[in-house]
Coordinates of N, CA and C in Angstrom, one line a residue:
Chain M
S28 N 0.8 -1.2 0.0 CA 0.0 0.0 0.0 C 0.9 1.2 0.0
A29 N 0.3 2.3 -0.5 CA 1.0 3.6 -0.6 C 1.4 4.1 0.8
V30 N 2.5 4.7 0.9 CA 2.9 5.3 2.2 C 2.8 6.9 2.0
I31 N 2.1 7.5 2.9 CA 1.8 8.9 2.8 C 2.3 9.7 4.0
S32 N 2.9 10.8 3.8 CA 3.4 11.7 4.9 C 2.8 13.0 4.7
Q33 N 2.6 13.7 5.8 CA 2.0 15.0 5.8 C 2.9 15.9 6.7
K34 N 3.0 17.2 6.2 CA 3.7 18.2 7.1 C 2.8 19.5 7.1
P35 N 2.7 20.2 8.2 CA 3.2 19.8 9.5 C 2.2 18.8 10.1
S36 N 2.6 18.2 11.2 CA 1.7 17.2 11.9 C 0.7 18.0 12.7
R37 N 1.1 19.1 13.2 CA 0.2 20.0 14.0 C 0.7 21.4 13.9
D38 N -0.3 22.3 14.1 CA 0.1 23.7 14.2 C -0.9 24.5 14.9
I39 N -0.5 25.6 15.5 CA -1.4 26.5 16.2 C -1.2 27.9 15.5
C40 N -2.3 28.4 15.0 CA -2.2 29.6 14.1 C -3.1 30.7 14.6
Q41 N -2.7 31.9 14.2 CA -3.6 33.1 14.6 C -4.6 33.3 13.5
R42 N -5.7 33.8 14.0 CA -6.9 34.2 13.1 C -6.3 35.1 12.0
G43 N -6.8 34.9 10.8 CA -6.5 35.8 9.7 C -5.2 35.3 8.9
T44 N -4.5 34.4 9.4 CA -3.3 33.9 8.7 C -3.7 32.7 7.9
S45 N -2.7 32.2 7.1 CA -2.9 31.1 6.2 C -1.9 30.0 6.5
L46 N -2.2 28.8 6.3 CA -1.3 27.6 6.5 C -1.4 26.7 5.3
T47 N -0.2 26.3 4.8 CA -0.1 25.3 3.8 C 0.3 24.0 4.3
I48 N -0.5 22.9 4.0 CA -0.2 21.6 4.4 C 0.3 20.8 3.2
Q49 N 1.3 20.0 3.4 CA 1.9 19.2 2.3 C 1.6 17.8 2.5
C50 N 1.4 17.1 1.4 CA 1.1 15.7 1.4 C 2.1 15.0 0.3
Q51 N 2.9 14.1 0.8 CA 3.8 13.4 -0.1 C 3.5 11.9 -0.1
V52 N 3.5 11.3 -1.3 CA 3.3 9.8 -1.4 C 4.5 9.2 -2.0
D53 N 4.7 7.9 -1.6 CA 5.9 7.3 -2.0 C 5.8 6.6 -3.4
S54 N 4.7 6.8 -4.1 CA 4.5 6.2 -5.4 C 3.6 7.1 -6.2
Q55 N 3.5 7.0 -7.5 CA 2.7 7.8 -8.3 C 1.2 7.3 -8.2
V56 N 0.3 8.2 -7.9 CA -1.1 7.9 -7.8 C -1.9 8.8 -8.6
T57 N -3.0 8.4 -9.1 CA -3.8 9.2 -9.9 C -4.7 10.1 -9.1
M58 N -5.3 9.5 -8.1 CA -6.3 10.3 -7.3 C -5.7 10.6 -6.0
M59 N -5.8 11.9 -5.6 CA -5.5 12.4 -4.3 C -6.7 13.2 -3.8
F60 N -6.9 13.1 -2.5 CA -8.1 13.8 -1.9 C -7.7 14.5 -0.6
W61 N -8.4 15.5 -0.3 CA -8.2 16.3 1.0 C -9.5 16.2 1.7
Y62 N -9.4 15.8 3.0 CA -10.5 15.7 4.0 C -10.2 16.6 5.2
R63 N -11.3 16.9 5.9 CA -11.1 17.5 7.2 C -12.1 16.8 8.2
Q64 N -11.7 16.9 9.5 CA -12.6 16.4 10.5 C -12.7 17.5 11.6
Q65 N -13.8 18.2 11.6 CA -13.9 19.2 12.7 C -14.3 18.5 14.0
P66 N -14.0 19.1 15.1 CA -14.3 18.4 16.4 C -15.8 17.9 16.5
G67 N -15.9 16.6 16.8 CA -17.2 16.0 16.9 C -17.9 15.7 15.6
Q68 N -17.3 15.9 14.5 CA -17.9 15.7 13.2 C -17.3 14.5 12.4
S69 N -18.0 14.2 11.3 CA -17.5 13.1 10.5 C -16.3 13.7 9.6
L70 N -15.6 12.8 9.1 CA -14.5 13.1 8.0 C -15.3 13.6 6.8
T71 N -14.9 14.8 6.3 CA -15.7 15.3 5.2 C -14.7 15.6 4.1
L72 N -15.1 15.3 2.8 CA -14.2 15.5 1.7 C -14.3 17.0 1.3
I73 N -13.1 17.6 1.2 CA -13.0 19.0 0.8 C -12.9 19.1 -0.7
A74 N -12.0 18.3 -1.3 CA -11.8 18.3 -2.7 C -10.9 17.2 -3.2
T75 N -11.0 17.0 -4.5 CA -10.2 16.0 -5.2 C -9.0 16.9 -5.9
A76 N -7.8 16.5 -5.6 CA -6.7 17.2 -6.2 C -6.3 16.5 -7.5
N77 N -6.5 17.3 -8.6 CA -6.3 16.7 -10.0 C -4.9 17.2 -10.5
Q78 N -4.1 16.3 -11.0 CA -2.8 16.6 -11.5 C -2.9 17.3 -12.8
G79 N -2.4 18.5 -12.8 CA -2.4 19.3 -14.0 C -3.5 20.1 -14.3
S80 N -4.5 20.1 -13.4 CA -5.7 20.9 -13.6 C -6.3 21.3 -12.2
E81 N -7.2 22.2 -12.3 CA -7.8 22.7 -11.0 C -8.5 21.6 -10.2
A82 N -8.4 21.7 -8.9 CA -9.1 20.8 -8.0 C -10.6 20.8 -8.2
T83 N -11.2 19.7 -7.8 CA -12.7 19.6 -7.8 C -13.2 19.7 -6.4
Y84 N -13.9 20.8 -6.1 CA -14.4 21.0 -4.7 C -15.8 20.4 -4.5
E85 N -15.9 20.0 -3.3 CA -17.3 19.5 -2.8 C -18.1 20.7 -2.4
S86 N -19.4 20.5 -2.3 CA -20.3 21.5 -1.9 C -20.0 22.1 -0.5
G87 N -19.9 23.4 -0.4 CA -19.5 24.1 0.8 C -18.1 24.5 0.9
F88 N -17.3 24.0 -0.1 CA -15.8 24.4 -0.1 C -15.5 25.1 -1.4
V89 N -14.7 26.2 -1.2 CA -14.3 27.0 -2.4 C -12.9 27.2 -2.5
I90 N -12.4 27.4 -3.7 CA -11.0 27.5 -4.1 C -10.3 28.7 -3.3
D91 N -11.0 29.8 -3.2 CA -10.4 30.9 -2.5 C -10.1 30.6 -1.0
K92 N -10.9 29.8 -0.4 CA -10.6 29.5 1.0 C -9.6 28.3 1.2
F93 N -9.7 27.3 0.2 CA -8.9 26.1 0.3 C -8.1 25.9 -1.0
P94 N -7.2 26.8 -1.4 CA -6.5 26.5 -2.7 C -5.7 25.2 -2.6
I95 N -5.6 24.5 -3.7 CA -5.0 23.2 -3.7 C -4.0 23.2 -4.9
S96 N -2.8 22.7 -4.7 CA -1.9 22.4 -5.8 C -1.7 20.9 -5.9
R97 N -1.4 20.5 -7.2 CA -1.0 19.1 -7.5 C 0.0 19.2 -8.6
P98 N 1.2 19.5 -8.3 CA 2.2 19.7 -9.4 C 2.6 18.4 -10.1
N99 N 2.5 17.2 -9.4 CA 2.9 16.0 -10.0 C 2.1 14.8 -9.3
L100 N 2.4 13.6 -9.7 CA 1.6 12.5 -9.2 C 1.9 12.0 -7.8
T101 N 2.9 12.6 -7.1 CA 3.3 12.2 -5.8 C 3.1 13.3 -4.7
F102 N 2.6 14.4 -5.1 CA 2.7 15.6 -4.2 C 1.5 16.5 -4.3
S103 N 0.9 17.0 -3.2 CA -0.1 18.0 -3.2 C 0.0 18.9 -2.0
T104 N -0.6 20.0 -2.1 CA -0.7 20.9 -1.0 C -2.1 21.5 -0.9
L105 N -2.5 21.7 0.4 CA -3.8 22.3 0.7 C -3.5 23.6 1.5
T106 N -4.0 24.7 1.2 CA -3.8 25.9 2.0 C -5.2 26.2 2.6
V107 N -5.1 26.5 3.9 CA -6.3 27.0 4.6 C -6.0 28.5 4.8
S108 N -6.9 29.3 4.0 CA -6.6 30.8 4.0 C -7.5 31.5 4.9
N109 N -6.9 32.7 5.3 CA -7.6 33.6 6.2 C -8.4 32.9 7.3
M110 N -7.6 32.2 8.1 CA -8.2 31.2 9.0 C -9.0 31.9 10.1
S111 N -10.0 31.1 10.6 CA -10.9 31.5 11.7 C -10.9 30.3 12.7
P112 N -11.3 30.5 13.9 CA -11.4 29.4 14.9 C -12.2 28.2 14.3
E113 N -13.2 28.4 13.4 CA -14.0 27.4 12.9 C -13.2 26.4 12.0
D114 N -12.0 26.9 11.5 CA -11.2 26.1 10.7 C -10.3 25.1 11.5
S115 N -10.4 25.2 12.8 CA -9.7 24.2 13.7 C -10.2 22.8 13.4
S116 N -9.4 21.9 12.9 CA -9.7 20.6 12.4 C -8.5 19.7 12.3
I117 N -8.8 18.5 12.0 CA -7.7 17.6 11.5 C -7.9 17.6 10.0
Y118 N -6.8 17.8 9.3 CA -6.8 17.8 7.8 C -6.0 16.6 7.4
L119 N -6.7 15.8 6.5 CA -6.0 14.5 6.0 C -6.0 14.5 4.5
C120 N -4.9 14.0 4.0 CA -4.9 13.7 2.6 C -5.0 12.2 2.4
S121 N -5.6 11.8 1.3 CA -5.7 10.3 1.0 C -5.4 10.1 -0.5
V122 N -5.1 8.9 -0.8 CA -4.8 8.5 -2.2 C -5.6 7.3 -2.5
E123 N -6.0 7.1 -3.7 CA -6.6 5.9 -4.2 C -5.5 5.1 -4.8
D124 N -5.4 3.8 -4.3 CA -4.3 2.9 -4.8 C -5.0 2.0 -5.8
N125 N -4.7 2.2 -7.0 CA -5.3 1.4 -8.1 C -4.8 -0.1 -8.0
W126 N -3.7 -0.3 -7.4 CA -3.2 -1.7 -7.3 C -3.8 -2.4 -6.1
A127 N -4.6 -1.7 -5.3 CA -5.2 -2.4 -4.1 C -6.7 -2.3 -4.1
G128 N -7.2 -2.6 -5.3 CA -8.7 -2.6 -5.4 C -9.4 -1.3 -5.2
N129 N -8.6 -0.2 -5.5 CA -9.2 1.2 -5.4 C -9.4 1.5 -3.9
E130 N -8.7 0.9 -3.0 CA -8.8 1.3 -1.6 C -8.2 2.7 -1.5
Q131 N -8.7 3.5 -0.5 CA -8.1 4.7 -0.2 C -7.3 4.6 1.1
F132 N -6.0 5.2 1.0 CA -5.1 5.2 2.1 C -4.9 6.6 2.5
F133 N -4.8 6.8 3.8 CA -4.7 8.1 4.4 C -3.3 8.4 5.0
G134 N -3.0 9.8 5.0 CA -1.9 10.2 5.7 C -2.2 10.3 7.2
P135 N -1.2 10.7 8.0 CA -1.4 10.8 9.4 C -2.2 12.0 9.9
G136 N -2.4 13.0 9.0 CA -3.2 14.1 9.4 C -2.4 15.3 9.9
T137 N -3.0 16.5 9.8 CA -2.5 17.7 10.3 C -3.5 18.3 11.3
R138 N -3.1 18.4 12.5 CA -4.1 18.9 13.6 C -3.9 20.4 13.6
L139 N -4.8 21.2 13.2 CA -4.8 22.6 13.2 C -5.6 23.2 14.2
T140 N -5.1 24.1 15.0 CA -5.8 24.9 16.0 C -5.7 26.4 15.6
V141 N -6.8 27.1 15.5 CA -6.8 28.5 15.2 C -7.3 29.3 16.4
L142 N -6.4 30.2 16.8 CA -6.8 31.0 18.0 C -7.5 32.3 17.6
Chain V
I24 N -26.2 14.7 -0.6 CA -25.3 14.3 0.5 C -25.9 13.0 1.1
L25 N -25.1 11.9 1.2 CA -25.6 10.7 1.8 C -25.7 10.9 3.3
N26 N -26.6 10.1 3.8 CA -26.8 10.1 5.3 C -26.3 8.8 5.8
V27 N -25.1 8.8 6.4 CA -24.4 7.6 6.8 C -24.5 7.7 8.4
E28 N -25.0 6.6 9.0 CA -25.1 6.7 10.4 C -24.5 5.5 11.0
Q29 N -23.7 5.7 12.1 CA -23.0 4.6 12.8 C -23.5 4.6 14.2
S30 N -23.7 3.4 14.8 CA -24.2 3.3 16.1 C -23.5 2.1 16.8
P31 N -23.2 2.2 18.1 CA -23.3 3.4 18.9 C -22.3 4.4 18.6
Q32 N -22.4 5.6 19.1 CA -21.3 6.6 19.0 C -20.1 6.2 19.7
S33 N -20.3 5.6 20.9 CA -19.1 5.2 21.7 C -19.5 4.0 22.5
L34 N -18.5 3.2 22.8 CA -18.7 1.9 23.5 C -17.5 1.6 24.4
H35 N -17.8 1.3 25.6 CA -16.8 0.8 26.6 C -17.0 -0.7 26.9
V36 N -16.0 -1.4 26.7 CA -16.1 -2.9 27.0 C -14.9 -3.3 27.8
Q37 N -15.0 -4.5 28.4 CA -13.9 -5.1 29.1 C -13.1 -5.9 28.2
E38 N -11.8 -6.1 28.4 CA -11.0 -7.0 27.7 C -11.6 -8.3 27.7
G39 N -11.6 -9.0 26.5 CA -12.2 -10.3 26.3 C -13.6 -10.3 25.8
D40 N -14.3 -9.1 26.0 CA -15.7 -9.1 25.5 C -15.7 -9.1 24.0
S41 N -16.7 -9.6 23.4 CA -16.9 -9.4 22.0 C -17.9 -8.3 21.8
T42 N -17.8 -7.6 20.7 CA -18.6 -6.4 20.4 C -19.0 -6.3 18.9
N43 N -20.0 -5.5 18.7 CA -20.3 -5.2 17.3 C -20.9 -3.9 17.2
F44 N -20.7 -3.2 16.0 CA -21.4 -2.0 15.7 C -21.9 -1.9 14.3
T45 N -22.7 -0.9 14.1 CA -23.5 -0.9 12.9 C -23.3 0.3 12.0
C46 N -23.3 0.2 10.7 CA -23.2 1.3 9.8 C -24.5 1.2 8.9
S47 N -25.2 2.3 8.8 CA -26.4 2.2 7.9 C -26.2 3.3 6.9
F48 N -26.6 3.1 5.7 CA -26.4 4.0 4.5 C -27.5 3.8 3.5
P49 N -27.7 4.8 2.7 CA -28.7 4.7 1.6 C -28.2 3.6 0.6
S50 N -29.1 2.7 0.2 CA -28.7 1.6 -0.7 C -28.6 2.0 -2.2
S51 N -29.2 3.2 -2.5 CA -29.1 3.7 -3.9 C -27.7 4.2 -4.2
N52 N -27.3 4.1 -5.5 CA -26.0 4.6 -5.9 C -24.9 4.1 -5.1
F53 N -25.0 2.8 -4.7 CA -23.9 2.2 -3.8 C -23.0 1.4 -4.7
Y54 N -21.7 1.5 -4.4 CA -20.7 0.8 -5.1 C -19.9 -0.1 -4.1
A55 N -19.4 0.5 -3.1 CA -18.5 -0.3 -2.1 C -18.7 0.3 -0.7
L56 N -18.4 -0.5 0.3 CA -18.5 -0.1 1.7 C -17.1 -0.3 2.3
H57 N -16.5 0.8 2.8 CA -15.2 0.8 3.4 C -15.3 0.9 4.9
W58 N -14.5 0.1 5.6 CA -14.3 0.2 7.0 C -12.9 0.6 7.3
Y59 N -12.8 1.6 8.3 CA -11.5 2.0 8.7 C -11.4 2.0 10.2
R60 N -10.2 1.9 10.7 CA -9.8 1.9 12.1 C -8.9 3.1 12.3
W61 N -9.3 4.0 13.2 CA -8.5 5.2 13.4 C -8.1 5.4 14.8
E62 N -6.8 5.3 15.1 CA -6.3 5.5 16.4 C -5.8 7.0 16.4
T63 N -5.9 7.6 17.6 CA -5.4 8.9 17.8 C -4.0 9.1 17.3
A64 N -3.8 10.2 16.6 CA -2.4 10.6 16.1 C -1.9 9.7 15.1
K65 N -2.7 8.8 14.6 CA -2.2 7.9 13.5 C -3.1 8.0 12.2
S66 N -2.7 7.4 11.1 CA -3.5 7.4 9.9 C -4.7 6.5 10.1
P67 N -5.8 6.8 9.6 CA -6.9 5.8 9.4 C -6.4 4.6 8.7
E68 N -6.6 3.4 9.2 CA -6.1 2.2 8.6 C -7.3 1.5 7.9
A69 N -7.1 1.2 6.7 CA -8.1 0.5 5.9 C -8.3 -1.0 6.5
L70 N -9.5 -1.3 6.8 CA -9.8 -2.7 7.3 C -10.4 -3.5 6.2
F71 N -11.5 -3.1 5.6 CA -12.2 -3.9 4.6 C -12.8 -3.0 3.6
V72 N -12.9 -3.6 2.3 CA -13.7 -3.0 1.3 C -14.6 -4.1 0.8
M73 N -15.9 -3.8 0.9 CA -16.9 -4.8 0.5 C -17.8 -4.3 -0.6
T74 N -18.2 -5.1 -1.5 CA -19.0 -4.6 -2.6 C -20.3 -5.4 -2.9
L75 N -20.3 -6.7 -2.5 CA -21.4 -7.6 -2.9 C -22.3 -7.8 -1.7
N76 N -23.6 -7.8 -2.0 CA -24.6 -8.1 -1.0 C -24.3 -9.5 -0.4
G77 N -24.2 -9.6 0.9 CA -23.9 -10.9 1.6 C -22.4 -11.1 1.8
D78 N -21.6 -10.1 1.3 CA -20.1 -10.2 1.6 C -19.9 -10.4 3.1
E79 N -18.9 -11.2 3.4 CA -18.3 -11.3 4.8 C -16.8 -11.3 4.6
K80 N -16.2 -10.4 5.4 CA -14.7 -10.4 5.4 C -14.2 -10.5 6.8
K81 N -13.0 -11.0 6.9 CA -12.4 -11.3 8.2 C -10.9 -11.0 8.2
K82 N -10.5 -10.3 9.3 CA -9.0 -10.0 9.5 C -8.7 -10.2 10.9
G83 N -8.1 -11.4 11.2 CA -7.8 -11.7 12.6 C -9.2 -11.8 13.4
R84 N -9.3 -11.1 14.4 CA -10.5 -11.1 15.3 C -11.6 -10.2 14.9
I85 N -11.3 -9.5 13.8 CA -12.3 -8.5 13.3 C -13.0 -9.0 12.0
S86 N -14.3 -8.9 11.9 CA -15.0 -9.4 10.7 C -16.1 -8.4 10.4
A87 N -16.6 -8.4 9.2 CA -17.7 -7.5 8.8 C -18.5 -8.2 7.8
T88 N -19.8 -7.8 7.8 CA -20.8 -8.2 6.9 C -21.5 -7.1 6.2
L89 N -22.1 -7.3 5.1 CA -22.6 -6.3 4.2 C -24.0 -6.7 3.7
N90 N -25.0 -5.9 3.9 CA -26.3 -6.0 3.3 C -26.6 -4.8 2.5
T91 N -26.5 -4.9 1.1 CA -26.6 -3.7 0.3 C -28.1 -3.5 0.0
K92 N -29.0 -4.5 0.1 CA -30.4 -4.3 -0.2 C -31.1 -3.4 0.9
E93 N -30.7 -3.7 2.1 CA -31.3 -2.9 3.2 C -30.4 -1.8 3.7
G94 N -29.1 -1.7 3.1 CA -28.2 -0.6 3.4 C -27.6 -0.6 4.9
Y95 N -27.0 -1.8 5.2 CA -26.3 -1.7 6.5 C -25.1 -2.7 6.4
S96 N -24.1 -2.4 7.3 CA -23.0 -3.3 7.5 C -22.7 -3.4 9.0
Y97 N -22.3 -4.6 9.4 CA -21.9 -4.8 10.8 C -20.4 -5.1 10.9
L98 N -19.8 -4.5 11.9 CA -18.4 -4.9 12.2 C -18.4 -5.6 13.6
Y99 N -17.7 -6.7 13.6 CA -17.6 -7.6 14.8 C -16.2 -7.6 15.3
I100 N -16.0 -7.5 16.6 CA -14.6 -7.8 17.2 C -14.8 -8.8 18.2
K101 N -14.1 -9.9 18.0 CA -14.2 -11.1 18.9 C -13.0 -11.0 20.0
G102 N -13.4 -11.1 21.3 CA -12.4 -11.0 22.3 C -11.6 -9.7 22.3
S103 N -12.3 -8.6 22.5 CA -11.6 -7.3 22.4 C -10.4 -7.2 23.3
Q104 N -9.4 -6.5 22.8 CA -8.1 -6.2 23.5 C -7.9 -4.7 23.6
P105 N -7.1 -4.3 24.6 CA -6.9 -2.8 24.7 C -6.4 -2.2 23.5
E106 N -5.6 -2.9 22.7 CA -5.1 -2.3 21.4 C -6.2 -2.2 20.4
D107 N -7.4 -2.7 20.6 CA -8.5 -2.5 19.6 C -9.1 -1.1 19.9
S108 N -8.7 -0.5 21.0 CA -9.4 0.9 21.2 C -9.0 1.8 20.1
A109 N -10.0 2.3 19.5 CA -9.9 3.3 18.4 C -11.3 3.7 17.9
T110 N -11.3 4.6 16.9 CA -12.6 5.0 16.3 C -12.7 4.2 15.0
Y111 N -13.9 3.5 14.8 CA -14.1 2.7 13.7 C -15.1 3.5 12.7
L112 N -14.6 3.7 11.5 CA -15.3 4.6 10.6 C -15.8 3.7 9.4
C113 N -17.1 3.9 9.0 CA -17.5 3.3 7.8 C -17.7 4.4 6.7
A114 N -17.6 4.0 5.4 CA -17.8 5.0 4.4 C -18.3 4.2 3.1
P115 N -19.5 4.4 2.7 CA -20.0 4.0 1.4 C -19.4 4.8 0.4
G116 N -19.0 4.2 -0.7 CA -18.5 4.9 -1.9 C -19.3 4.7 -3.1
N117 N -19.4 5.6 -4.0 CA -20.1 5.5 -5.3 C -19.1 4.9 -6.3
A118 N -19.6 4.9 -7.6 CA -18.8 4.3 -8.7 C -17.5 5.1 -8.9
G119 N -17.5 6.4 -8.5 CA -16.4 7.2 -8.7 C -15.4 7.1 -7.5
N120 N -15.7 6.2 -6.6 CA -15.0 6.0 -5.3 C -15.0 7.3 -4.5
M121 N -16.0 8.1 -4.5 CA -16.2 9.2 -3.6 C -16.7 8.6 -2.3
L122 N -16.0 8.8 -1.2 CA -16.5 8.2 0.1 C -17.2 9.2 0.9
T123 N -18.3 8.8 1.5 CA -19.0 9.6 2.6 C -18.8 8.9 3.9
F124 N -18.3 9.5 4.9 CA -18.0 8.9 6.1 C -19.1 9.1 7.1
G125 N -19.3 8.0 7.9 CA -20.2 8.2 9.1 C -19.4 8.9 10.2
G126 N -20.1 9.1 11.3 CA -19.5 9.8 12.4 C -18.5 8.9 13.2
G127 N -18.6 7.6 13.0 CA -17.6 6.7 13.7 C -18.2 6.2 15.0
T128 N -17.7 5.0 15.4 CA -17.9 4.4 16.7 C -16.6 4.4 17.4
R129 N -16.6 5.1 18.6 CA -15.4 5.2 19.4 C -15.4 4.0 20.4
L130 N -14.5 3.1 20.2 CA -14.4 1.9 21.1 C -13.3 2.1 22.1
M131 N -13.6 1.8 23.4 CA -12.6 1.8 24.5 C -12.6 0.5 25.1
V132 N -11.5 -0.2 25.2 CA -11.4 -1.5 25.8 C -10.6 -1.4 27.1
K133 N -11.2 -1.8 28.2 CA -10.5 -1.6 29.5 C -9.8 -3.0 29.8
P134 N -8.6 -2.9 30.2 CA -7.8 -4.1 30.6 C -8.5 -4.7 31.8

């Protein structure tokens, strides 16, 4: 299965600032996803990171707030812009492993606290 | 937006007890049902992917069943151990493999 790393593992940020989260995979994958889990809530899909084109955002999420880059098949970034305390969440990237029956594998997550 | 429900929300059991929890989901537009185990500060770990009605899968002391007609899946843990303590997530996926996660069942196993 794919091995996924994320940076940073956690951060505490001030309101109004932005944070970029990196996701690195040890093999080339077609599909990469970004999720978040707000306190007490389900894991929710933010967007699908498409290589070479704009990300596909789910309802309730917009590019201005969560810009995503996908420069190649092993790397993606998610930026949380103009943060507010409501953005305090765990952010996870995941990849679809075509060699493992399309299972999705997750990174360890980035725990973000916005003051 | 799919409505995926997991019950119970949390569960405390003694070491050695067997336990089970439920995931219910809309049966329309269903392609596969994923179960994950998520320990604090670690990556969610994929347990099972099931697609066919009546599927049963087993991994050690953990097993799962799937009923796609009525839209539910059960996860069973036999002889719970403290290391089984985690949040168990289910997620039905559509043909595009877009997953919708339930709220999870948080299991705590006391030694």
